mmCIF file of C-alpha atoms in Angstrom:
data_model
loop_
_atom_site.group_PDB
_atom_site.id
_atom_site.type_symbol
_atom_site.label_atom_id
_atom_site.label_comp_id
_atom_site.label_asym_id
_atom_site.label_seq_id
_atom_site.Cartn_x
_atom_site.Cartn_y
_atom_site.Cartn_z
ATOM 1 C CA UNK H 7 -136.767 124.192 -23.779
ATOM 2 C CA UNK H 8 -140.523 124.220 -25.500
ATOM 3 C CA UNK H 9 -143.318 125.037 -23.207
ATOM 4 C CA UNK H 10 -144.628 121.573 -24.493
ATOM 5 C CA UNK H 11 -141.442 120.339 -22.725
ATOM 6 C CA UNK H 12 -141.934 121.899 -19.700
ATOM 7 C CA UNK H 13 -145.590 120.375 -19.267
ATOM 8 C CA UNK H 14 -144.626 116.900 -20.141
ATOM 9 C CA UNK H 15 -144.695 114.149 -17.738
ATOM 10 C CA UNK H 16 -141.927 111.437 -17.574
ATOM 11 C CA UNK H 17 -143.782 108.268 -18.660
ATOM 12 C CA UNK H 18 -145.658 105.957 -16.800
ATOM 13 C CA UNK H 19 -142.246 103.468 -17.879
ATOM 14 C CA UNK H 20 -140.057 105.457 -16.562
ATOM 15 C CA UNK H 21 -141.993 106.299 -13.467
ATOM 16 C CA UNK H 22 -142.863 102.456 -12.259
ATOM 17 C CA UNK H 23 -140.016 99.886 -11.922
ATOM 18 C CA UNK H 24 -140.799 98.213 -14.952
ATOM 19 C CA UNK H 25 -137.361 97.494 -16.532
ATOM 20 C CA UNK H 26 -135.799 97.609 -13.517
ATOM 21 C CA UNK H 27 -133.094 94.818 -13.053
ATOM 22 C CA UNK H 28 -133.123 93.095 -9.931
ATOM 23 C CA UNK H 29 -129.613 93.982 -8.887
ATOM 24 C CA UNK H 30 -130.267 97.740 -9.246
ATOM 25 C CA UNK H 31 -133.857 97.373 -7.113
ATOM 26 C CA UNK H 32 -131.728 95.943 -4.667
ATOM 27 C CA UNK H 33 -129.224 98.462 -4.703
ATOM 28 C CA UNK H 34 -132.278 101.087 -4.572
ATOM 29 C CA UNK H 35 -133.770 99.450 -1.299
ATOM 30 C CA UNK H 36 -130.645 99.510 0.152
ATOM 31 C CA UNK H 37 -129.910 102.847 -0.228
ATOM 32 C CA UNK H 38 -133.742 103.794 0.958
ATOM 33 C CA UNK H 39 -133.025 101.324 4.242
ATOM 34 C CA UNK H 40 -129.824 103.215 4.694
ATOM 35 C CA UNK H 41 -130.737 106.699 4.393
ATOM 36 C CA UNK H 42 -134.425 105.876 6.718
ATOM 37 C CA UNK H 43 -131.690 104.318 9.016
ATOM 38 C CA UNK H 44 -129.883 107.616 8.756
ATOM 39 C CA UNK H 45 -132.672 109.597 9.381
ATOM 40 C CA UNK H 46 -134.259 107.507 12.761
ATOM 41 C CA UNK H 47 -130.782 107.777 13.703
ATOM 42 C CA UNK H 48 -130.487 111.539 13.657
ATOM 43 C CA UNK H 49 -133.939 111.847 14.756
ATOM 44 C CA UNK H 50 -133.500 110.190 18.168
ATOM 45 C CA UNK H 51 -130.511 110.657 19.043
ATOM 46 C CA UNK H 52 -130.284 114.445 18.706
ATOM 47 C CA UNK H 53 -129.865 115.712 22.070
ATOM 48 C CA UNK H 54 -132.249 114.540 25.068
ATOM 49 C CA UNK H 55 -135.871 113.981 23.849
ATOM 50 C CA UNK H 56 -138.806 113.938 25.829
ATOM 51 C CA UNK H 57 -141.650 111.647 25.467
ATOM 52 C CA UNK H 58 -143.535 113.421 23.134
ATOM 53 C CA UNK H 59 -140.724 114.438 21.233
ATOM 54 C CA UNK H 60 -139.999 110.315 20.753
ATOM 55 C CA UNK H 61 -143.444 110.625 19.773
ATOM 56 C CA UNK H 62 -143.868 113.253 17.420
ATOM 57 C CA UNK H 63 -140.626 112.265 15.588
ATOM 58 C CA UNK H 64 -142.375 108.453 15.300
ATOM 59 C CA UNK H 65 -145.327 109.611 13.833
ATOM 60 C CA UNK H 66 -143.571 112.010 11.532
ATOM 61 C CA UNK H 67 -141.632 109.661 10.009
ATOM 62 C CA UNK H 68 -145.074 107.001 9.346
ATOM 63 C CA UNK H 69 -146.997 109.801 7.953
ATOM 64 C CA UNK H 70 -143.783 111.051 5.859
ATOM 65 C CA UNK H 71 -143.582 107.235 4.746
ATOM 66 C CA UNK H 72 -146.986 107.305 3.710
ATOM 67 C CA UNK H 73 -147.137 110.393 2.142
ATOM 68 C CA UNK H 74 -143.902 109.193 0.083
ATOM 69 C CA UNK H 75 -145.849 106.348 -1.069
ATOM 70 C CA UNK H 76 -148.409 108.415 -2.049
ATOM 71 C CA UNK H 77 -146.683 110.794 -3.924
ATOM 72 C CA UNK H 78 -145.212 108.250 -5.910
ATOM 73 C CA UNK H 79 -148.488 106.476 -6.954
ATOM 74 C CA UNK H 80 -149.886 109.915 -8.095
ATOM 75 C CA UNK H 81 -147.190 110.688 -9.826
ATOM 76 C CA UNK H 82 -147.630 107.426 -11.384
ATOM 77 C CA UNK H 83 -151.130 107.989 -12.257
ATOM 78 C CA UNK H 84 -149.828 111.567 -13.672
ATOM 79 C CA UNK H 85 -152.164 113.523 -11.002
ATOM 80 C CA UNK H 86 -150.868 116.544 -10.944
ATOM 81 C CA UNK H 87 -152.688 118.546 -7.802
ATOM 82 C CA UNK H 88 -152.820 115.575 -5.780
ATOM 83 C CA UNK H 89 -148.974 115.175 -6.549
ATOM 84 C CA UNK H 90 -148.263 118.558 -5.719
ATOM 85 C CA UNK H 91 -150.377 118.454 -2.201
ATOM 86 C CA UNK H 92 -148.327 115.606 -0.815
ATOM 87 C CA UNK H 93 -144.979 117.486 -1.765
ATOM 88 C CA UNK H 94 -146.297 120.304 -0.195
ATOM 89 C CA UNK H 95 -147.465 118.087 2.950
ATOM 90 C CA UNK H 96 -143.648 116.726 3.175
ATOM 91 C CA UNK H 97 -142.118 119.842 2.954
ATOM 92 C CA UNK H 98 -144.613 121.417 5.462
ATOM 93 C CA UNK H 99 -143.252 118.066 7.871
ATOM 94 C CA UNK H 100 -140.157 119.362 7.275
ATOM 95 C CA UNK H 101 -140.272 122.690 8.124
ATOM 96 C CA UNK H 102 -142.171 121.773 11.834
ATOM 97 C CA UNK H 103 -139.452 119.211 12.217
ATOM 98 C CA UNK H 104 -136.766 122.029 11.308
ATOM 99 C CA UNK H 105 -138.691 124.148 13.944
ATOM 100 C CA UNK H 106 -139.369 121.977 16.731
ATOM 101 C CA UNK H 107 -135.506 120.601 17.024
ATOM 102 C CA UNK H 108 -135.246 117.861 13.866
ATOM 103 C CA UNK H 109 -133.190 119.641 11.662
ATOM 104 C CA UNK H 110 -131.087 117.007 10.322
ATOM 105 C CA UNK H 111 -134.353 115.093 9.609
ATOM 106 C CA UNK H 112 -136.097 118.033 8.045
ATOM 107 C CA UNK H 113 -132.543 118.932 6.086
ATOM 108 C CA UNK H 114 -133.017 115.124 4.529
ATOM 109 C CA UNK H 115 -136.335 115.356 3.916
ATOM 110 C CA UNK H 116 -136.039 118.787 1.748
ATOM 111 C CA UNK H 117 -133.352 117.302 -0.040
ATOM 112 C CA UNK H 118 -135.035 114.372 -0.719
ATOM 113 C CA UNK H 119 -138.243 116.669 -2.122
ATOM 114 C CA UNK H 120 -135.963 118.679 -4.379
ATOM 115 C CA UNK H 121 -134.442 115.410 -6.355
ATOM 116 C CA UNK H 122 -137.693 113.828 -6.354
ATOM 117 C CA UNK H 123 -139.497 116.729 -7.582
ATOM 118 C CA UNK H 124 -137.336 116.897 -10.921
ATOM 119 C CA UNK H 125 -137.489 112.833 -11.126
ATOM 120 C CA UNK H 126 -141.446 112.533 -11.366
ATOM 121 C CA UNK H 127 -143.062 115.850 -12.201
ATOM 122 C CA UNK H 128 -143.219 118.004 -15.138
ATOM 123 C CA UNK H 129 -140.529 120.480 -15.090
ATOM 124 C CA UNK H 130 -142.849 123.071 -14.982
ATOM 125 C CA UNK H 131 -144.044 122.299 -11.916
ATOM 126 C CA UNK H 132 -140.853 120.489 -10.484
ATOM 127 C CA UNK H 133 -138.872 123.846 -10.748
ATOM 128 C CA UNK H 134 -140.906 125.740 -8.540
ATOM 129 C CA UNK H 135 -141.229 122.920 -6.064
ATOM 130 C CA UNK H 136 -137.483 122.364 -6.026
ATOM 131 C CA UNK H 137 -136.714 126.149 -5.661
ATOM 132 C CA UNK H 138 -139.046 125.873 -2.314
ATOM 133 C CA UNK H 139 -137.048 123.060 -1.120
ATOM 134 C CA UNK H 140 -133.710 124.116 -1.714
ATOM 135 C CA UNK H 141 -134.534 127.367 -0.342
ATOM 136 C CA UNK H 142 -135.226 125.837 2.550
ATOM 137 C CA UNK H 143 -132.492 123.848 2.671
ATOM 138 C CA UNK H 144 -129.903 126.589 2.051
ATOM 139 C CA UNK H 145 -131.591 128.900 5.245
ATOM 140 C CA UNK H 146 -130.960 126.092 7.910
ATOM 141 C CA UNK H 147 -127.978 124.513 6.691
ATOM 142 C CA UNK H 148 -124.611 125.853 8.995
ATOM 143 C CA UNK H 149 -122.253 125.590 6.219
ATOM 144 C CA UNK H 150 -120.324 128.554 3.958
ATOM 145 C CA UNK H 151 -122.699 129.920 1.292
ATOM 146 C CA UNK H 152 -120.561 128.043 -1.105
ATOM 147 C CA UNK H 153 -120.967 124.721 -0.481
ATOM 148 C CA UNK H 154 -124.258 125.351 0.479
ATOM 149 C CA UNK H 155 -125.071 126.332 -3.205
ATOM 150 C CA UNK H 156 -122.470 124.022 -4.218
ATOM 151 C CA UNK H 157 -124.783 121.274 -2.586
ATOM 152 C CA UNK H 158 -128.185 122.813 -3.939
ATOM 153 C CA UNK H 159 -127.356 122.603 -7.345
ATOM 154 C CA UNK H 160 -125.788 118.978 -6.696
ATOM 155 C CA UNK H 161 -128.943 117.699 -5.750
ATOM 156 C CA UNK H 162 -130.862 119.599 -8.492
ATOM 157 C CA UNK H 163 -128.706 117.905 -11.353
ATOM 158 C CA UNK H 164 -128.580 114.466 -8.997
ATOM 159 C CA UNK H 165 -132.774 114.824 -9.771
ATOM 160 C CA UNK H 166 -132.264 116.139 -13.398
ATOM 161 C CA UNK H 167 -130.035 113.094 -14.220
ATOM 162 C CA UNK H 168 -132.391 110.395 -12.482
ATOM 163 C CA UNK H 169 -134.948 111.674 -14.654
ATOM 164 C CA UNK H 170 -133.054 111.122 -17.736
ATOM 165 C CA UNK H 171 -132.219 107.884 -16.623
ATOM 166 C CA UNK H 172 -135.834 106.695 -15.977
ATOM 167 C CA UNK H 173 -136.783 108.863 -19.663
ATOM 168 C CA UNK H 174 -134.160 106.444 -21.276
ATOM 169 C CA UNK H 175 -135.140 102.779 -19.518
ATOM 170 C CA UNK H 176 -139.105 104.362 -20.244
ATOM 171 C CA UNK H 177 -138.004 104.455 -23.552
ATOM 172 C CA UNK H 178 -136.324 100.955 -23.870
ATOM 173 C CA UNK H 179 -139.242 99.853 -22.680
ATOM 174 C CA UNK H 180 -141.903 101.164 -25.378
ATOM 175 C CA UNK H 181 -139.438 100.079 -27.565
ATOM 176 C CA UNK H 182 -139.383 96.307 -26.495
ATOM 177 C CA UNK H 183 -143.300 96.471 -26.057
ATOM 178 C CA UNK H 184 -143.447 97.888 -29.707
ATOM 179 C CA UNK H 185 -141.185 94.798 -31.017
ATOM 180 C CA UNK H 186 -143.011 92.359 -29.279
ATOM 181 C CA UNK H 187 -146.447 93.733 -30.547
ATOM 182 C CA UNK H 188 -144.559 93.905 -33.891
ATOM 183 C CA UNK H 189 -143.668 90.091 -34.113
ATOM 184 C CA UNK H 190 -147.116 89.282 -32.690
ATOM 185 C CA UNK H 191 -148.781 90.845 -35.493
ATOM 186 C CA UNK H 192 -146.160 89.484 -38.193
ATOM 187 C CA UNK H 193 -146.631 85.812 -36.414
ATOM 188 C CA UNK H 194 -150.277 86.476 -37.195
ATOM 189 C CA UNK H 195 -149.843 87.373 -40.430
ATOM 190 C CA UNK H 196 -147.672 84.974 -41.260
ATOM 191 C CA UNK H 197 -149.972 82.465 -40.181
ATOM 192 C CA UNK H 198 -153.337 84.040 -41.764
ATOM 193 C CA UNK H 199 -150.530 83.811 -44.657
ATOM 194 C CA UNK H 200 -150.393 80.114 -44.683
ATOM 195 C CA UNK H 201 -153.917 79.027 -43.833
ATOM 196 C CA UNK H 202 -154.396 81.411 -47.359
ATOM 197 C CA UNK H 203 -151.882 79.560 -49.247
ATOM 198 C CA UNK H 204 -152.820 76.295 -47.751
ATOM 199 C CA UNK H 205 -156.518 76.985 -48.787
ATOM 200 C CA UNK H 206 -155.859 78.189 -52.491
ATOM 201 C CA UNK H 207 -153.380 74.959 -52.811
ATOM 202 C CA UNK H 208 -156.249 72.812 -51.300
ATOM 203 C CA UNK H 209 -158.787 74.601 -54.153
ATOM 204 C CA UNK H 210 -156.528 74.017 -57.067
ATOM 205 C CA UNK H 211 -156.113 70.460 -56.001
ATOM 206 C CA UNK H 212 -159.760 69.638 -55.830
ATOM 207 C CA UNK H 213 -160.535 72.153 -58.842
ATOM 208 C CA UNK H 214 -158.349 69.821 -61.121
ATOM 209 C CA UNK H 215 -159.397 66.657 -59.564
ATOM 210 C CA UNK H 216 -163.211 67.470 -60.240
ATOM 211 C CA UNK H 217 -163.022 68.517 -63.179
ATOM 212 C CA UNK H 218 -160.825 65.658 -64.081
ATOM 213 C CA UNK H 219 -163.881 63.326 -62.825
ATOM 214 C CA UNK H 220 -166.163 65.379 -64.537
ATOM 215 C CA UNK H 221 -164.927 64.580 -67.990
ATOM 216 C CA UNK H 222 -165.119 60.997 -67.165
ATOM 217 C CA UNK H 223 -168.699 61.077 -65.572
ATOM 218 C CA UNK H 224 -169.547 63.486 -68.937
ATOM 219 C CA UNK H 225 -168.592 60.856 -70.994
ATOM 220 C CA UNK H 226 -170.060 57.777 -69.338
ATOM 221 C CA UNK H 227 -173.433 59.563 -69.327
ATOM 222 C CA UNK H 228 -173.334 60.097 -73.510
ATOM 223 C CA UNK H 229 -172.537 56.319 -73.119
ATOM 224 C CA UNK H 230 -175.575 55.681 -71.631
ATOM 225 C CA UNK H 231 -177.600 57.700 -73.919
ATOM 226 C CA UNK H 232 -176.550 56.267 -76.645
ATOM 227 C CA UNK H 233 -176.525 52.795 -75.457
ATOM 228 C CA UNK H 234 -173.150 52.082 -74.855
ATOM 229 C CA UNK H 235 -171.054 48.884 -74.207
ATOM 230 C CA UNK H 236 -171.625 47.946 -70.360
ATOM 231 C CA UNK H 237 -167.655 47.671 -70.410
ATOM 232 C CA UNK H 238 -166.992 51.323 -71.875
ATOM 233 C CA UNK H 239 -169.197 52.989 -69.238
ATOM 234 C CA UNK H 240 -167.768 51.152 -66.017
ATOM 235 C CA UNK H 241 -164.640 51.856 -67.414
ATOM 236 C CA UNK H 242 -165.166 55.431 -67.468
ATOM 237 C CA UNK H 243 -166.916 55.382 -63.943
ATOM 238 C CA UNK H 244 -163.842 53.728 -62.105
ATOM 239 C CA UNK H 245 -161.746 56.207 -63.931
ATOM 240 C CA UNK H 246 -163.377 58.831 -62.617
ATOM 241 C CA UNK H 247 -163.408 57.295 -59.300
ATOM 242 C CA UNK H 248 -159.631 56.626 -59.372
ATOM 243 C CA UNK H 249 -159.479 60.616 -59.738
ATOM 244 C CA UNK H 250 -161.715 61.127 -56.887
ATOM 245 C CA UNK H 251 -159.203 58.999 -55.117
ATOM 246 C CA UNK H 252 -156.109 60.755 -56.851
ATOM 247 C CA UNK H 253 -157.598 64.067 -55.729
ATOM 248 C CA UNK H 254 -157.434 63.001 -52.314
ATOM 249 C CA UNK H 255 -154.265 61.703 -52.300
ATOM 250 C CA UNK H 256 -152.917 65.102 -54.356
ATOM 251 C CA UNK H 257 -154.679 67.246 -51.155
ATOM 252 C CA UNK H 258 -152.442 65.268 -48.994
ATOM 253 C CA UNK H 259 -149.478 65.961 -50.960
ATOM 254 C CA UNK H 260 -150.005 69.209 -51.156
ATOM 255 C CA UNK H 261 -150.287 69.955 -47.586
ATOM 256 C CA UNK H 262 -146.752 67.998 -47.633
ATOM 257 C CA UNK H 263 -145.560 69.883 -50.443
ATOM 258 C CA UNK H 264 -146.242 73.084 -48.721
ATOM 259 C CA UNK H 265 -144.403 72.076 -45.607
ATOM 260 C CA UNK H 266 -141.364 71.535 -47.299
ATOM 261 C CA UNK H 267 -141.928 67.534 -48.002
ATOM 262 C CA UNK H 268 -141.889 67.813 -52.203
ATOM 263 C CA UNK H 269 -140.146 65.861 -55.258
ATOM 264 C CA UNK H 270 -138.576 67.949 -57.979
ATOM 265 C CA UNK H 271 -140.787 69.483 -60.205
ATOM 266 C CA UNK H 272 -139.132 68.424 -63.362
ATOM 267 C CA UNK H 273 -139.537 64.520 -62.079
ATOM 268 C CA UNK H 274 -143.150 65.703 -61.807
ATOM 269 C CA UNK H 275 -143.732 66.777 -64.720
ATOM 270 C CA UNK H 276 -142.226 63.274 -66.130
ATOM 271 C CA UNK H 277 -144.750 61.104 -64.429
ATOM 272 C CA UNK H 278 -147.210 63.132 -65.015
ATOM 273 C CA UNK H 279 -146.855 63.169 -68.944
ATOM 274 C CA UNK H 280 -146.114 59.409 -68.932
ATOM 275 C CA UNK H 281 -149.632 58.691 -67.960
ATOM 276 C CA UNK H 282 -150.696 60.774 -70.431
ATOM 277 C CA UNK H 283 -151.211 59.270 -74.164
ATOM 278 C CA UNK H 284 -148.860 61.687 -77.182
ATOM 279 C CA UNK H 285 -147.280 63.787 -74.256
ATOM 280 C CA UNK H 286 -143.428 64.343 -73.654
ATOM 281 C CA UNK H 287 -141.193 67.224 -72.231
ATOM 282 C CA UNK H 288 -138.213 68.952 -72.341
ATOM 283 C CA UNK H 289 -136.427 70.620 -69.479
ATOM 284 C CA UNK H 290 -133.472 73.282 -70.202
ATOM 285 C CA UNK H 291 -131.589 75.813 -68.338
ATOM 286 C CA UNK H 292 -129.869 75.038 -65.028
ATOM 287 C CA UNK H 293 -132.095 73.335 -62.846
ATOM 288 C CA UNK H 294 -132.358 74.764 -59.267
ATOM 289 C CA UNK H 295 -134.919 74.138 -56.648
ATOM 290 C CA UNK H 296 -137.949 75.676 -56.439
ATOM 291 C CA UNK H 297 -140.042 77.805 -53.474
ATOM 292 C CA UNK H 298 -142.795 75.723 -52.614
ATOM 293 C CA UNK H 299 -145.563 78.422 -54.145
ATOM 294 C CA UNK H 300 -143.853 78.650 -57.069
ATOM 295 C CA UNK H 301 -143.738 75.116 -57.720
ATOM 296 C CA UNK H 302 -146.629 74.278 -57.021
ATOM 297 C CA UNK H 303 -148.011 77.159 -59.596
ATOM 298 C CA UNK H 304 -146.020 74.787 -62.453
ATOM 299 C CA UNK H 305 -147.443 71.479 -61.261
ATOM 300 C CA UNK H 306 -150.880 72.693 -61.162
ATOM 301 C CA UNK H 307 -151.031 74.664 -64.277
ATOM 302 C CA UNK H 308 -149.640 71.627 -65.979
ATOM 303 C CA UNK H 309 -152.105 69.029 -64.751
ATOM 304 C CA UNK H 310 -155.016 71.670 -65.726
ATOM 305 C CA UNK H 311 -153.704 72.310 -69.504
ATOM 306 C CA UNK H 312 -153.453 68.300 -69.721
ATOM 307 C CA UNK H 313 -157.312 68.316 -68.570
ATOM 308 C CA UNK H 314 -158.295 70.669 -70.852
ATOM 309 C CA UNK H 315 -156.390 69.337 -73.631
ATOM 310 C CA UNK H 316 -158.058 65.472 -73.196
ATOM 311 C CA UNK H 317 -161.063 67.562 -72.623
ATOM 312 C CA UNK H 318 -161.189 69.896 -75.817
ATOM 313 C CA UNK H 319 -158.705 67.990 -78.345
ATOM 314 C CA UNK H 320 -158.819 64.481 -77.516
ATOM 315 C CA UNK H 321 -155.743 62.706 -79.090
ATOM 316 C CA UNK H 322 -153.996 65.456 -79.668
ATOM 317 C CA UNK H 323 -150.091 65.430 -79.346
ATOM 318 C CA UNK H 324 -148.741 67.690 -76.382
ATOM 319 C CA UNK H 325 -145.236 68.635 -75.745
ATOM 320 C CA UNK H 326 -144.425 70.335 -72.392
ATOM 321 C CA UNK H 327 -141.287 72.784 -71.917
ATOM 322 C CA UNK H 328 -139.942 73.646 -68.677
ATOM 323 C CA UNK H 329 -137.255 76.167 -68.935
ATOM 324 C CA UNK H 330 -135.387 77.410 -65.735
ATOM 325 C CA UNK H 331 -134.267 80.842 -66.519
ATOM 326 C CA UNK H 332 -132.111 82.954 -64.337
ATOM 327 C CA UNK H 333 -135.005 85.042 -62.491
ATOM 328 C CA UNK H 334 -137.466 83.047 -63.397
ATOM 329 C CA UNK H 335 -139.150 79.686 -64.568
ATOM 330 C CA UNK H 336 -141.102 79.174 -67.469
ATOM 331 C CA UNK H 337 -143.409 75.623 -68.133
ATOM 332 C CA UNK H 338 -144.944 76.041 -71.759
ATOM 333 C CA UNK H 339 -147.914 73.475 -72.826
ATOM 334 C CA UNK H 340 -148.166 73.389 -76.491
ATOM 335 C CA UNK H 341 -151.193 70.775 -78.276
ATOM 336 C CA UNK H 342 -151.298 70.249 -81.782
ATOM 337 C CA UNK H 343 -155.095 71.040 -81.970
ATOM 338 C CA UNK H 344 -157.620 68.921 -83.205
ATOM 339 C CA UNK H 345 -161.656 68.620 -83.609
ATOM 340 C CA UNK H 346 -163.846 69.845 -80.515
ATOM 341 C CA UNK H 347 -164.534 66.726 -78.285
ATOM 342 C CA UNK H 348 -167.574 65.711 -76.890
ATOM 343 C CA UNK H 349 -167.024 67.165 -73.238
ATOM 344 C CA UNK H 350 -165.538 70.598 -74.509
ATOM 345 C CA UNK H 351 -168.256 72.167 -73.105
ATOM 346 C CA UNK H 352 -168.240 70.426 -69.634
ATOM 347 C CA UNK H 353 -166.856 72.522 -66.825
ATOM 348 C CA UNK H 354 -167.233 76.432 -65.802
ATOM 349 C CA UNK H 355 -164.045 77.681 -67.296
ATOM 350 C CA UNK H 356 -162.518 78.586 -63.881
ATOM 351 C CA UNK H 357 -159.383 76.210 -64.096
ATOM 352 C CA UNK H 358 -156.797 78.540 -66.069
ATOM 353 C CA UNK H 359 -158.250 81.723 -64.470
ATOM 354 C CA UNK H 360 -157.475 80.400 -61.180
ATOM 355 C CA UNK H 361 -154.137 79.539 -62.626
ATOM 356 C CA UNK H 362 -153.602 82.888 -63.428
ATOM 357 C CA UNK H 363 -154.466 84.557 -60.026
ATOM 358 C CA UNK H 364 -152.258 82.065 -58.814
ATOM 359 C CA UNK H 365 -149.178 83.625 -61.034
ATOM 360 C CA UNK H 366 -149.848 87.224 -60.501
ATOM 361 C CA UNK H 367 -150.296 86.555 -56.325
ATOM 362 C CA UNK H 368 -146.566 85.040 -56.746
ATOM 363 C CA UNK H 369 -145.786 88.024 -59.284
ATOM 364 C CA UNK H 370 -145.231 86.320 -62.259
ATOM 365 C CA UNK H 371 -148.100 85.720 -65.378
ATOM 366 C CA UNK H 372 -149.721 82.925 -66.951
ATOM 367 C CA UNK H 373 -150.879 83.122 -71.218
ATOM 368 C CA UNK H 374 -153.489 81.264 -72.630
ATOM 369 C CA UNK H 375 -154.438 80.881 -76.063
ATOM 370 C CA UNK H 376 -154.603 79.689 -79.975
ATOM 371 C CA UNK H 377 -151.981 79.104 -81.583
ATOM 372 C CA UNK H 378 -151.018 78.470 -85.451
ATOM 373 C CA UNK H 379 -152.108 74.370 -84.646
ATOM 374 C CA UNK H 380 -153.773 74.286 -81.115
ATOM 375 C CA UNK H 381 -153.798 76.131 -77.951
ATOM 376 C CA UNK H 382 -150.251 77.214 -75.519
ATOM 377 C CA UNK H 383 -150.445 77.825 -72.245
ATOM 378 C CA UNK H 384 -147.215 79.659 -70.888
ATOM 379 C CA UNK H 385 -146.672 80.387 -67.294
ATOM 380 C CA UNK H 386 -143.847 82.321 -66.062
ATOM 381 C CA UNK H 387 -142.742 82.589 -62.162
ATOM 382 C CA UNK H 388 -140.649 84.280 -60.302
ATOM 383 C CA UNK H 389 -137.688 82.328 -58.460
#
């Protein structure tokens, strides 16, 4: 055994009654109640007893109760000198009571010091204290020196295996306090999780949506510049209003869509391209439902390369392909190019790079770029 062993305290766990079922407390109780029965028994009915003999042996056993209580709050508090006085205060009691005609009580209460000794303080310590009491023990008890030791080391493995006992519930009990903490911390996270998924979504939504509006508030104002028909600008301005609407309602279904509530993405994709002039799709591969991150990632990255295209090609053709591979799915937006419109330069540029943070959180990638006739966007996800 290490020395570090030796001058280890059980734990505070295994020293309180934390853990403790309620049938074995019971079960303890009882057996304290019986063996303080025991010991009042012995105690005053040994032989004729004067007054202050009834006396003595009442106040012995209060200030042994006491000192038993205190002993196991110090021991609690790991104090190790003040633990050690009140063991050496109940085995002082003990010896008087041995000396003035209790020795059944005193026999009890050394016994009782020995196995608690081992249970609550560090071996290093315990040892020496449990020698003392045993000692004690062996030099008034009547019986053959063979039983005696017999008994001795009885009550010294009795203490040894009590402690291992409170070691092992001390341990469960970390343990359950450690799992607890543990799913506290991954409800936490789980939920700091979702408010950030919840937020990005949210951002996407109204980063489309806005810049959406913007092309249509772009264009109404060269209409007024240039002196437009009164019919061509409002028509613009309610269009961009119906996407400030159509933003709002795509928050909500977001928030839906992230809680589980969502249509297929290919169906989607459909009525999204039929409200789009020279669109169409294609789907191929097996189709298979979606996590909610990931499809979201292909409904937002599509509406966002349909901005851009009525925003830098007007009229050009676009042909969406969603292909659901075996690991992963892959949504490709292909335009056929054209001349610059008049609202390329309208907007920051963020819309595709936030795409593209979006694939590489959810481990997948997102391409952007010329192509032989216009511009492909290719996303690829995870599934």
């Amino acid at each position: 055994m290490t020395e570090n062993a030796l001058k280890r305290w059980p734990s505070r766990e295994a020293l309180s009654r934390a853990g403790v079922v309620k049938s074995r407390r019971a079960l303890a109780w009882a057996a304290r109640l019986f063996a303080l029965g025991l010991l009042l028994w012995t105690t005053f009915t040994s032989g004729h007893l004067g007054a202050w003999k009834i006396v003595a042996g009442a106040l012995g056993v209060l200030v042994c109760g006491l000192a038993a209580w205190a002993f196991w709050r110090t021991t609690l508090e790991h104090r190790l000198l003040p633990s050690l006085a009140l063991l050496a205060l109940l085995l002082a009691i003990a010896t008087v009571g041995a000396s003035t005609g209790f020795r059944v009580p005193a026999i009890v209460l050394w016994c009782g010091c020995a196995i608690s000794a081992i249970e609550r303080l560090p071996l290093a310590a315990a040892l020496p204290a449990t020698s003392v009491a045993l000692s004690a023990f062996a030099a008034v008890n009547n019986d053959v020196w063979l039983t005696t030791a017999a008994t001795a080391g009885g009550l010294a493995l009795a203490g040894y295996v009590l402690r291992l006992d409170a070691e092992a519930r001390g341990s469960a009990q970390r343990l359950l306090a450690q799992e607890r903490a543990a799913r506290v911390a991954e409800a936490e996270s789980a939920a700091l999780a979702e408010r950030a998924r919840i937020a990005r979504e949210i951002h996407d939504v109204l980063a489309h949506s806005l810049s959406a509006q913007m092309v249509h508030l772009e264009a109404a104002r060269l209409l007024i510049e240039r002196g437009g028909d009164r019919e061509q600008i409002l028509e613009r301005v309610v269009a961009a209003r119906g996407m400030a609407r159509e933003g709002l309602a795509e928050t909500r279904q977001a928030l839906s869509a992230l809680r589980g509530e969502m249509s297929p993405v290919e169906d989607f994709l459909s009525e999204l391209v039929a409200t789009a002039d020279g669109a169409d799709i294609t789907v191929s591969g097996e189709r298979q439902p979606l996590p909610a991150e990931a499809s979201q990632a292909v409904r937002r990255v599509a509406q966002e390369a349909l901005t851009n295209v009525r925003k830098h090609a007007p009229g050009a053709k676009v042909h969406l392909r969603l292909e659901y591979g075996e690991h992963e799915v892959t949504l490709g937006v292909r335009d056929s190019g054209g001349p610059p419109g008049e609202l390329s330069g309208a907007g920051a540029g963020y819309g595709l790079l936030g795409m593209r943070e979006r694939a590489e959180l959810l481990g997948g990638s997102l391409e952007a770029g010329p192509d032989e006739e216009g511009f492909v966007v290719t996303l690829r996800v995870p599934v």
